[in-house]
Coordinates of C-alpha atoms and ligand atoms in Angstrom, one line a residue:
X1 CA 0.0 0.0 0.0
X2 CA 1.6 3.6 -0.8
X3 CA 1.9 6.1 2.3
X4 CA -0.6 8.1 0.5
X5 CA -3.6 5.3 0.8
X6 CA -2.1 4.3 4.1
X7 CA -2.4 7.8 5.7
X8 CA -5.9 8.4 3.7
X9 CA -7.0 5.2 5.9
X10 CA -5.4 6.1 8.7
X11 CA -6.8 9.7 9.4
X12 CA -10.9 8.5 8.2
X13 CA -10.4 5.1 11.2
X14 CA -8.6 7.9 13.2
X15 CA -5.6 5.8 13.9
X16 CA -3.1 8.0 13.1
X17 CA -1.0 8.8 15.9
X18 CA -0.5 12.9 15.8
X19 CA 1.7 15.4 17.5
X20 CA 1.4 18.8 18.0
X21 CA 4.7 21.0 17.9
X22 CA 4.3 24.0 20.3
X23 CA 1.5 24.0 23.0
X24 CA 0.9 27.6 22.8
X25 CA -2.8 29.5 22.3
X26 CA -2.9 27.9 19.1
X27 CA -1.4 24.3 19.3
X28 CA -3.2 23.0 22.4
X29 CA -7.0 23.5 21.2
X30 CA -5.9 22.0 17.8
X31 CA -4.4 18.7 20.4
X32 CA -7.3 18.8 22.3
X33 CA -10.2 19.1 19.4
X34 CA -8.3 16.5 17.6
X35 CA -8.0 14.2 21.0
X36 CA -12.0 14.8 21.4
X37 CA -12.2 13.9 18.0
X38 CA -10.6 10.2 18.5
X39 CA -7.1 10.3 17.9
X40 CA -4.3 9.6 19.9
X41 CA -2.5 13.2 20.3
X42 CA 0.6 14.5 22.1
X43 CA 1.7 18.2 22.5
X44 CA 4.9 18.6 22.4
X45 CA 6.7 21.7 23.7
X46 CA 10.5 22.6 24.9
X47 CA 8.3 24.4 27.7
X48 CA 8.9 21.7 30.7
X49 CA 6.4 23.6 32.8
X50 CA 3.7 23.9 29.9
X51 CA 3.7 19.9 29.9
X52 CA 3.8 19.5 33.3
X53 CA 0.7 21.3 33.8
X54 CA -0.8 19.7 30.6
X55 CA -0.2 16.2 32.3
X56 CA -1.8 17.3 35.0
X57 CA -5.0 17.9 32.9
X58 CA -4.4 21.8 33.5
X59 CA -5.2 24.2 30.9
X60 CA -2.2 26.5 31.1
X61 CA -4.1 29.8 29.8
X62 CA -5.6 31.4 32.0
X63 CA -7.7 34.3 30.1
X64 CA -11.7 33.2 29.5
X65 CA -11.6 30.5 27.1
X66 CA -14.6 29.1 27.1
X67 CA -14.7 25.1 27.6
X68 CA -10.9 24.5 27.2
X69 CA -9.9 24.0 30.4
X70 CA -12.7 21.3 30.6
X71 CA -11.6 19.6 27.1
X72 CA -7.8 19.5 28.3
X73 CA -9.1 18.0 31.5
X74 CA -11.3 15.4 30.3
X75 CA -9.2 14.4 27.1
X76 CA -6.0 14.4 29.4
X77 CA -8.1 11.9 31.7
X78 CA -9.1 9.7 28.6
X79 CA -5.8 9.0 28.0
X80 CA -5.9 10.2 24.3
X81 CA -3.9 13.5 25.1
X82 CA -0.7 13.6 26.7
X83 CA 2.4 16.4 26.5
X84 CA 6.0 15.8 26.2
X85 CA 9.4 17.5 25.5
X86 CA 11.1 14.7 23.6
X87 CA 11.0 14.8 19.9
X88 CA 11.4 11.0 20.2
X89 CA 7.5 11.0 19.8
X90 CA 7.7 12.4 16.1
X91 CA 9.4 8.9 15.5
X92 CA 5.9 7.4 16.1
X93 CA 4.1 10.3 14.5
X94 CA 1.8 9.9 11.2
X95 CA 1.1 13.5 11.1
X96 CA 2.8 16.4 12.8
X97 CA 1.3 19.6 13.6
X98 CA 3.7 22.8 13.6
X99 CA 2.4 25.7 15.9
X100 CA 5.4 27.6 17.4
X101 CA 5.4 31.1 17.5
X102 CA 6.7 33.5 14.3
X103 CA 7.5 36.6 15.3
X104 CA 9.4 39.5 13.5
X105 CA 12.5 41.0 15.2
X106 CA 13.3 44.8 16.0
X107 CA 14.0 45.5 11.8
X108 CA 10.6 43.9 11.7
X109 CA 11.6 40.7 9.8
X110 CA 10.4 37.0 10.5
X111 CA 13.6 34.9 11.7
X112 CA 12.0 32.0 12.4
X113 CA 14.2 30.9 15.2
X114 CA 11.5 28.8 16.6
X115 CA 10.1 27.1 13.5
X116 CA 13.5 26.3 12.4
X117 CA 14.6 24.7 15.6
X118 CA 11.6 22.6 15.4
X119 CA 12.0 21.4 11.6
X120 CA 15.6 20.4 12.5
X121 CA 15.3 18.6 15.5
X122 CA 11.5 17.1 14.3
X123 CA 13.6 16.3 10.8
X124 CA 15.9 13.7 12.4
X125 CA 13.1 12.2 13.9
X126 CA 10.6 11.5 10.8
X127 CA 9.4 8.6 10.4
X128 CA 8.7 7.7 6.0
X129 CA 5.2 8.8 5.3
X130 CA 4.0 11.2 7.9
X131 CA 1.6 14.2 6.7
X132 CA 3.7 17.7 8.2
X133 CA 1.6 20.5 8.5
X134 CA 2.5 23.8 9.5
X135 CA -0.2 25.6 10.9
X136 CA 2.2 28.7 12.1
X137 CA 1.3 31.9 10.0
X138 CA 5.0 32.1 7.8
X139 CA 5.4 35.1 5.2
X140 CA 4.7 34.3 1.2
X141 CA 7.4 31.9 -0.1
X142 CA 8.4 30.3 3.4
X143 CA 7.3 26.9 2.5
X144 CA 9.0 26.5 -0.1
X145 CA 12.1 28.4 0.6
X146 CA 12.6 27.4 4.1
X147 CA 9.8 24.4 5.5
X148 CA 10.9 22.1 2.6
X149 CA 14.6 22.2 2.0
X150 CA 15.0 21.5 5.3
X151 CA 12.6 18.8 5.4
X152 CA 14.3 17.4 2.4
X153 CA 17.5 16.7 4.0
X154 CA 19.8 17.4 1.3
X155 CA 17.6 15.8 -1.1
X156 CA 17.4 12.7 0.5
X157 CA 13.9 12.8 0.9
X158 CA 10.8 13.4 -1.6
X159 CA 7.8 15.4 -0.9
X160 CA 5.1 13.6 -2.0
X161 CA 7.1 10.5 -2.1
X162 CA 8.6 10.3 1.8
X163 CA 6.3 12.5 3.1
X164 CA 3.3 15.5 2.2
X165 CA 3.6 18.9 3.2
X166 CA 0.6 21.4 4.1
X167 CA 0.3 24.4 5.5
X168 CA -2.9 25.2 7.0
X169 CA -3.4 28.6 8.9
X170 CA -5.3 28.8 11.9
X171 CA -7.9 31.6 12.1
X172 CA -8.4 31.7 16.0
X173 CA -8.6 34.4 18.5
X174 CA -8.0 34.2 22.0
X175 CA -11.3 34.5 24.0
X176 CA -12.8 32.2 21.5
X177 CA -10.5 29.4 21.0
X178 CA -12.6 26.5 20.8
X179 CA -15.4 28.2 18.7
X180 CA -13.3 29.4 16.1
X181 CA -11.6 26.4 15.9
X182 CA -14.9 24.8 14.9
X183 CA -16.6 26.8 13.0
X184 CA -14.0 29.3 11.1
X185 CA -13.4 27.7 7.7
X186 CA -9.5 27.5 6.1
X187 CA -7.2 27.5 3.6
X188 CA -5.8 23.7 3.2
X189 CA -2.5 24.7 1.2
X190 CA -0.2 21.2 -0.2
X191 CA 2.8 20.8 -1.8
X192 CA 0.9 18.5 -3.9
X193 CA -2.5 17.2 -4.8
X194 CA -2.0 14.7 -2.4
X195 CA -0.9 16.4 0.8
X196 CA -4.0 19.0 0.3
X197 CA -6.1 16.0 0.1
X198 CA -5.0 14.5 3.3
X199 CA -5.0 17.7 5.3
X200 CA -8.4 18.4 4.0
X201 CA -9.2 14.9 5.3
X202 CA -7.6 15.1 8.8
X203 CA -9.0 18.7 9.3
X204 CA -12.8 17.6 8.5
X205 CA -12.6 16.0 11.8
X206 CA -12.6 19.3 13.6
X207 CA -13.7 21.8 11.5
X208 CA -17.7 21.9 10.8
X209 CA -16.9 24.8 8.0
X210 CA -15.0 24.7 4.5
X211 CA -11.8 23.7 3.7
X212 CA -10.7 25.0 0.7
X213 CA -7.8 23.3 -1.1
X214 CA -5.0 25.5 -2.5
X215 CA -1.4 25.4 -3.2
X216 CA 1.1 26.8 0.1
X217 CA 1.8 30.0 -1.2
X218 CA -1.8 30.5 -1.4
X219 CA -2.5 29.6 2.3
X220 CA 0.5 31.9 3.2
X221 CA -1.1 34.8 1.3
X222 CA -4.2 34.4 2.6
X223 CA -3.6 34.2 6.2
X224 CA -0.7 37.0 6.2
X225 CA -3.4 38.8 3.3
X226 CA -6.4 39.1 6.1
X227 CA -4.7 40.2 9.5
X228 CA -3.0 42.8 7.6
X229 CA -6.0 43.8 5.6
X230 CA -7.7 44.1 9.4
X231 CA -4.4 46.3 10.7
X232 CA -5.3 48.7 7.5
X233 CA -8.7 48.9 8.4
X234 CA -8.0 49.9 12.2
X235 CA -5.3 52.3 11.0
X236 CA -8.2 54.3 8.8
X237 CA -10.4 54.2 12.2
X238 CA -7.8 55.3 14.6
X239 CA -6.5 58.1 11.7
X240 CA -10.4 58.8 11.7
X241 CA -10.5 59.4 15.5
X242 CA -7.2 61.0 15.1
X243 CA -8.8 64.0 12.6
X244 CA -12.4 63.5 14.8
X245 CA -9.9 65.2 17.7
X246 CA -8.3 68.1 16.1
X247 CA -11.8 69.0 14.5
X248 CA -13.5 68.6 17.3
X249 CA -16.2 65.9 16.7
X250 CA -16.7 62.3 18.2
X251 CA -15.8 59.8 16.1
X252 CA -18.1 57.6 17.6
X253 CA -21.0 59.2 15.8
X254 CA -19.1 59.8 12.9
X255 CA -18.8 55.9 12.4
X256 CA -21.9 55.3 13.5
X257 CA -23.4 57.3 10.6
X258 CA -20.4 56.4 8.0
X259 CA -21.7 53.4 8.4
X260 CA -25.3 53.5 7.6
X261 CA -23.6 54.4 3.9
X262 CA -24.1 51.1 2.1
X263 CA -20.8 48.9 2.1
X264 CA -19.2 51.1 4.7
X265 CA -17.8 49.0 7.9
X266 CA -15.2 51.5 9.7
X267 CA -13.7 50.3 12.8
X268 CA -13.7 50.6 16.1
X269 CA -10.9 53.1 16.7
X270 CA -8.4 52.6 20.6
X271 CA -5.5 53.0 22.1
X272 CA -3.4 50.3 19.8
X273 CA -3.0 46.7 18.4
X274 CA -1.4 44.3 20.1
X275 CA -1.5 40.4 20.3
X276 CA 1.1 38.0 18.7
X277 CA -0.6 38.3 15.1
X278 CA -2.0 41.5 13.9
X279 CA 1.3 43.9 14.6
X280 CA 3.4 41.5 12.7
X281 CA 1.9 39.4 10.3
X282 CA 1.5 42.7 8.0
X283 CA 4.8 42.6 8.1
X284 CA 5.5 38.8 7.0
X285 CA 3.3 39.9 4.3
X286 CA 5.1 42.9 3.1
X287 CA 8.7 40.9 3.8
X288 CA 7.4 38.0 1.1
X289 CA 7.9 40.3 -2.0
X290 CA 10.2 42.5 -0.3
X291 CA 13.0 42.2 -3.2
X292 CA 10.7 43.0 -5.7
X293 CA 7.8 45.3 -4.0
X294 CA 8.1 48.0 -2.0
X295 CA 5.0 48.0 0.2
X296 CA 3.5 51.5 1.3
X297 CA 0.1 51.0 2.6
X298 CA 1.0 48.2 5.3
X299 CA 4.0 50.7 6.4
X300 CA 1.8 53.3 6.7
X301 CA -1.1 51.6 8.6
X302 CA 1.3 50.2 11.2
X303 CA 2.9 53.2 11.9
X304 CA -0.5 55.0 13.0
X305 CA -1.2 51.6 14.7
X306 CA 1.7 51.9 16.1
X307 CA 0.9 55.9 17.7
X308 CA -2.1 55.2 19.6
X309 CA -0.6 54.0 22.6
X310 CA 1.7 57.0 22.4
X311 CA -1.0 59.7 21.8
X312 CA -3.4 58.0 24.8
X313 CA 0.2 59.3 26.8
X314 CA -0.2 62.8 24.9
X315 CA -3.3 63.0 25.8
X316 CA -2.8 62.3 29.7
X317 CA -0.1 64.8 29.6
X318 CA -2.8 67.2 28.3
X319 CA -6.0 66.0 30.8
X320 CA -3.5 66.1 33.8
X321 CA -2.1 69.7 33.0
X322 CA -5.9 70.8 32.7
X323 CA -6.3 69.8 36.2
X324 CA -3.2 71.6 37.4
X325 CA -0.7 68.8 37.5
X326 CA 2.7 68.5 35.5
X327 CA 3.2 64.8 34.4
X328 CA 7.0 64.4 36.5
X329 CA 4.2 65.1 40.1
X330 CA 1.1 62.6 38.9
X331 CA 0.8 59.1 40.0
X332 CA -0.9 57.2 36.7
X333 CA -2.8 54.5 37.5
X334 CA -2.7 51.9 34.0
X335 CA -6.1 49.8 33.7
X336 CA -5.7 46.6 31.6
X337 CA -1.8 44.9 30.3
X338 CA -3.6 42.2 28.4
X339 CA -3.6 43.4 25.2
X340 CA -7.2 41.7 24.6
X341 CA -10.6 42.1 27.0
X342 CA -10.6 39.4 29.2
X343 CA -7.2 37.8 27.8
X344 CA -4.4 36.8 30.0
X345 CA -2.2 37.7 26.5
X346 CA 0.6 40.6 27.1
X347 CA 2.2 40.0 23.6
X348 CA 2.9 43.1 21.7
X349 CA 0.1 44.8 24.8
X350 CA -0.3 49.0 24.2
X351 CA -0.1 49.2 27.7
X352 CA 3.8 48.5 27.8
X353 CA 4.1 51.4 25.5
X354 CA 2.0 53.8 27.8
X355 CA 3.9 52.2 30.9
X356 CA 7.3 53.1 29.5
X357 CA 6.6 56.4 27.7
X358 CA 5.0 58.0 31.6
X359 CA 7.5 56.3 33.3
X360 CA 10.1 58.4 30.6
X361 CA 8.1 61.2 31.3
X362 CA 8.7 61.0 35.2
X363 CA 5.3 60.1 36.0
X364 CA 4.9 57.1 38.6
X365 CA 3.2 54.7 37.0
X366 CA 1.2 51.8 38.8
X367 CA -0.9 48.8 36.4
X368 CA -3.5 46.5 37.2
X369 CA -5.1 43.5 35.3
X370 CA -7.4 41.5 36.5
X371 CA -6.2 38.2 33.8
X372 CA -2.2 39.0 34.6
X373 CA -0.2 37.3 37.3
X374 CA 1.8 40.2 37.9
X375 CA -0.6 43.0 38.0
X376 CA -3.4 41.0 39.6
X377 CA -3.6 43.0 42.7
X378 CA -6.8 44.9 44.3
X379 CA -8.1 47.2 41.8
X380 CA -9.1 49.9 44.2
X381 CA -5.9 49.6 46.5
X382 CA -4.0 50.2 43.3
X383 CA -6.0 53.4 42.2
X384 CA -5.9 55.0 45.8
X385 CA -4.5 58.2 45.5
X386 CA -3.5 58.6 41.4
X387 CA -3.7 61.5 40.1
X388 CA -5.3 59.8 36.6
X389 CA -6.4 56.6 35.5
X390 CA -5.6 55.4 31.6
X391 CA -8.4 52.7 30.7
X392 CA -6.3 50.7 28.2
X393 CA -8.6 47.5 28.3
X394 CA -12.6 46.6 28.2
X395 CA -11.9 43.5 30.5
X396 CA -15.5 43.0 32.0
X397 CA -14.0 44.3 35.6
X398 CA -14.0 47.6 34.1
X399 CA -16.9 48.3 31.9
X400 CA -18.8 47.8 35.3
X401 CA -17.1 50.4 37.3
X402 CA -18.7 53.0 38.7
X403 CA -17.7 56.4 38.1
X404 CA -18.7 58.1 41.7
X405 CA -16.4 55.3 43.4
X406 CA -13.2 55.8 40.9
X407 CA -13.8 59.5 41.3
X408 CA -13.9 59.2 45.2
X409 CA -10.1 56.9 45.7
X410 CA -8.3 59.5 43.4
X411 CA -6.4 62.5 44.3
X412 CA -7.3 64.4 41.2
X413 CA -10.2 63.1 38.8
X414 CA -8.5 63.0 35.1
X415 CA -9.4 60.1 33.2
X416 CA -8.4 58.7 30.0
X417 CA -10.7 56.4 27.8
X418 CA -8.7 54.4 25.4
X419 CA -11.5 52.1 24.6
X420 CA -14.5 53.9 24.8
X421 CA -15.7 52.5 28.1
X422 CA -17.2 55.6 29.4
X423 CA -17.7 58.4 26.9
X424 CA -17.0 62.2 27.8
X425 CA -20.6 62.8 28.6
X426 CA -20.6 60.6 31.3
X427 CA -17.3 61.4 32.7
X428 CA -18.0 65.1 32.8
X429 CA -21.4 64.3 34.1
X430 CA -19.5 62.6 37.0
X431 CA -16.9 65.7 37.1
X432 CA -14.1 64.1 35.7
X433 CA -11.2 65.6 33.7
X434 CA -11.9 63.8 30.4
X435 CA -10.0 63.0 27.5
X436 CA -10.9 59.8 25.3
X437 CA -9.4 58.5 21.6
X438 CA -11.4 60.2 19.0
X439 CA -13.5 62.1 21.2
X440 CA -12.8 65.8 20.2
X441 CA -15.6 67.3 22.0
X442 CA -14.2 67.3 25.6
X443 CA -14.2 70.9 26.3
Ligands
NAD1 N1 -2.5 33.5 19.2 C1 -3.4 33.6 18.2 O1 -4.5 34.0 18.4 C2 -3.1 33.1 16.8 C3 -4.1 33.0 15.9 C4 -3.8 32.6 14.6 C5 -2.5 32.2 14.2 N2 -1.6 32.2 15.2 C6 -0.2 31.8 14.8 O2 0.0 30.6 15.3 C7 1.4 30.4 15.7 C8 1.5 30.1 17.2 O3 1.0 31.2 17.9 P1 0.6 31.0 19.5 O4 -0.1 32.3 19.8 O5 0.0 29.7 19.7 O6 2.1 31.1 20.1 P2 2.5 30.6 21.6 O7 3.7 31.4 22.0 O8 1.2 30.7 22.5 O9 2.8 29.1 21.5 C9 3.9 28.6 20.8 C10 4.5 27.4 21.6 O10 5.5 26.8 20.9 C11 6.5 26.4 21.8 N3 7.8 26.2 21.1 C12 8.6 27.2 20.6 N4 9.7 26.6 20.0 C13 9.5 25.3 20.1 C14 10.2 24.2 19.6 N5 11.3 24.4 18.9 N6 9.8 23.0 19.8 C15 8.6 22.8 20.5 N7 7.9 23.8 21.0 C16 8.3 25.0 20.8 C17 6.5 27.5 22.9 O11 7.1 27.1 24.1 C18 5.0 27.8 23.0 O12 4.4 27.0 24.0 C19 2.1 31.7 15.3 O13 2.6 31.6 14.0 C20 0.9 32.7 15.3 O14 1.2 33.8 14.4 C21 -1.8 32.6 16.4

């Protein structure tokens, strides 16, 4: 029997033995959704404490994921999912999952350090036959120019022949794991006919949407093509809020009645992107055609992505000089370091940008987040006496506080909306110092 009818059988009786590289957001709902499916799954991660707690049936995010904790609990208990930090697994692998991290470095180009350590040390422990799939998102042209040569061994192996190659993007978001997981279609990219047809095959286990076949460059466009398609969108909202400010209008209604314009879908406008994926997979995009195309509208919408955390620090300079206070004397209170509501992800956060920019300005700067270890202490012990507080995230602990109590534990009642939480009629209604993103109409 060939390894292609072998694996086709394999994946429909769900016998095929899969491992999952990196047990991150991404890679341990994949593991568990396949493990609930029936298979025999093990995450596999060089981060000892990660697979600890996995063996311990503990979901190791902690932001609100609804049911994963559960799933990783029960599948853990059935036996079907386990974690490990020896590649020796792969060796009795018939499909491998690839879902380490790809971030860009500080020229704001993909190195790969991670997925490169994992296709070397997972290529001296493949077995003939087993389906690879890289579900990281990679720039255009990083399958073929990097995934497969080193997967080929210096030609000793065959795609197609030794083993078949996919890359399928994952289209999940933190906060909704599980759900997107089922229900988000994707792109199933091979190196050949074949592999497309096997991923599609393994992937219509857990995903209840379509699975479009394509070719990997395709998959890589795609993926890298919509988060920085969303980044450009959130850049014209925030420049939007940006103009709504100097003009003096709220950019809240302006939206709002944008929008009833047929086709029109502008934004919501805030205090900056963060998250592993949206600040730099417009850049894996733009670095995919680098040598030949100059790219000048992904540039540009980072870069005002890129201000908003740095004008919500103009703009407490501003609020707290209204109230009578250079920035060097206030104490800033910082609501929210996730960089999502209700995540426990800091990756690329906002909030570290406002943190260091006061804290350059002299101000004394003190954070809390409910979802993050480090910041988790009492929210209104933390506020006590500031002189301002900068709302940098909608986690739910927030959007129900009451403006009478945060008014009454400050020392001087400036507040900064970088989410919209409030609204300036509200806060001057409760006699706050106000200044919110896109809301020009303060004064
Ligand atoms: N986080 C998201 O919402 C999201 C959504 C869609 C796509 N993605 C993409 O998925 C990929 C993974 O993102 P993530 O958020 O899950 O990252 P993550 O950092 O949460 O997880 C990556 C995991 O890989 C492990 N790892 C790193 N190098 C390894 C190696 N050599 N061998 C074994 N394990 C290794 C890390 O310890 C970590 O646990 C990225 O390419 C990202 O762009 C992420």
């Amino acid at each position: 029997m060939s390894h292609f009818t072998n694996l086709k059988e394999q994946i429909q009786n769900k016998s095929a033995a899969i491992v999952v590289i990196g047990v991150g957001y991404v890679g341990l709902p994949v593991a568990a959704r396949f493990a609930e499916a029936g298979f025999t799954v093990t995450g596999l991660d060089v981060n000892k404490e990660k697979v600890a707690l996995i063996n311990q049936g503990i979901c190791p995010i902690e932001g609100e994921e609804p049911g994963l904790a559960d799933l990783v609990k029960t599948q853990v208990a059935s036996g079907r999912l386990k974690a490990s930090h020896d590649y020796a697994v792969c060796q009795q692998a018939n499909i491998i999952l690839i879902a380490v991290e790809t971030p860009i470095d500080s020229v704001r180009q993909p190195r790969y350090l991670a997925l490169r350590s994992a296709l070397r040390t997972l290529n001296a422990n493949l077995r003939p036959g087993t389906l690879v799939i890289v579900e990281s998102t990679i720039a255009p042209g990083t399958t073929e120019r990097l995934v497969l040569p080193i997967l080929r061994a210096n030609s000793r192996r065959e795609p197609g022949r030794d083993f078949f190659l996919v890359h399928c993007p994952e289209r999940v978001m933190p906060g909704r794991l599980l759900q997107n997981l089922r229900q988000m279609s994707r792109v199933v990219g091979g190196n050949t006919p074949e592999a497309a047809e096997l991923g599609q095959a393994l992937y219509q286990h857990i995903v209840e949407a379509d699975l479009d076949k394509a070719d990997c460059v395709t998959a890589e466009l795609v993926k890298t093509g919509e988060n920085a398609y969303r980044d450009v969108q959130i850049a014209f909202a925030n420049e939007l809020a940006l103009i709504c400010e100097q003009v003096g209008a709220d950019v809240w209604t302006v939206r709002e009645l944008i929008n009833k314009s047929p086709g029109r879908n502008v934004l919501f406008p805030g205090a900056g992107v963060g998250g592993h994926c949206i600040p730099k997979d417009p850049w894996l995009l733009a670095y995919g055609a680098s040598e030949m195309v100059q790219a000048k509208l992904i540039p540009a919408a980072r870069e005002i992505n890129d201000f908003m955390p740095l004008h919500v620090v103009n703009l407490t300079v501003d609020a707290l000089e209204e109230a009578g206070l250079e920035i060097e004397q206030a104490r800033v209170a910082i609501l929210g370091f996730a960089y999502l509501e209700d995540s426990d992800d800091t990756r690329n956060s906002p909030s570290l940008v406002v943190m260091e920019r006061l804290d350059e300005l002299g101000a004394e700067v003190v954070v809390h987040d409910p979802w993050v270890h480090e910041y988790r202490g009492d929210l209104w012990e933390t506020i006590e006496g500031c002189d301002a507080v900068v709302m940098m995230v909608k986690h739910r602990a927030y959007r129900e506080l009451d403006l009478e109590t945060l008014k009454g534990v400050l020392q001087h009642p400036v507040l900064i909306d970088g989410r919209h939480l409030f609204g300036a009629e509200r806060a001057k209604a409760s006699g706050f110092v106000y200044r919110g993103v896109g809301e020009g109409n303060h004064g």
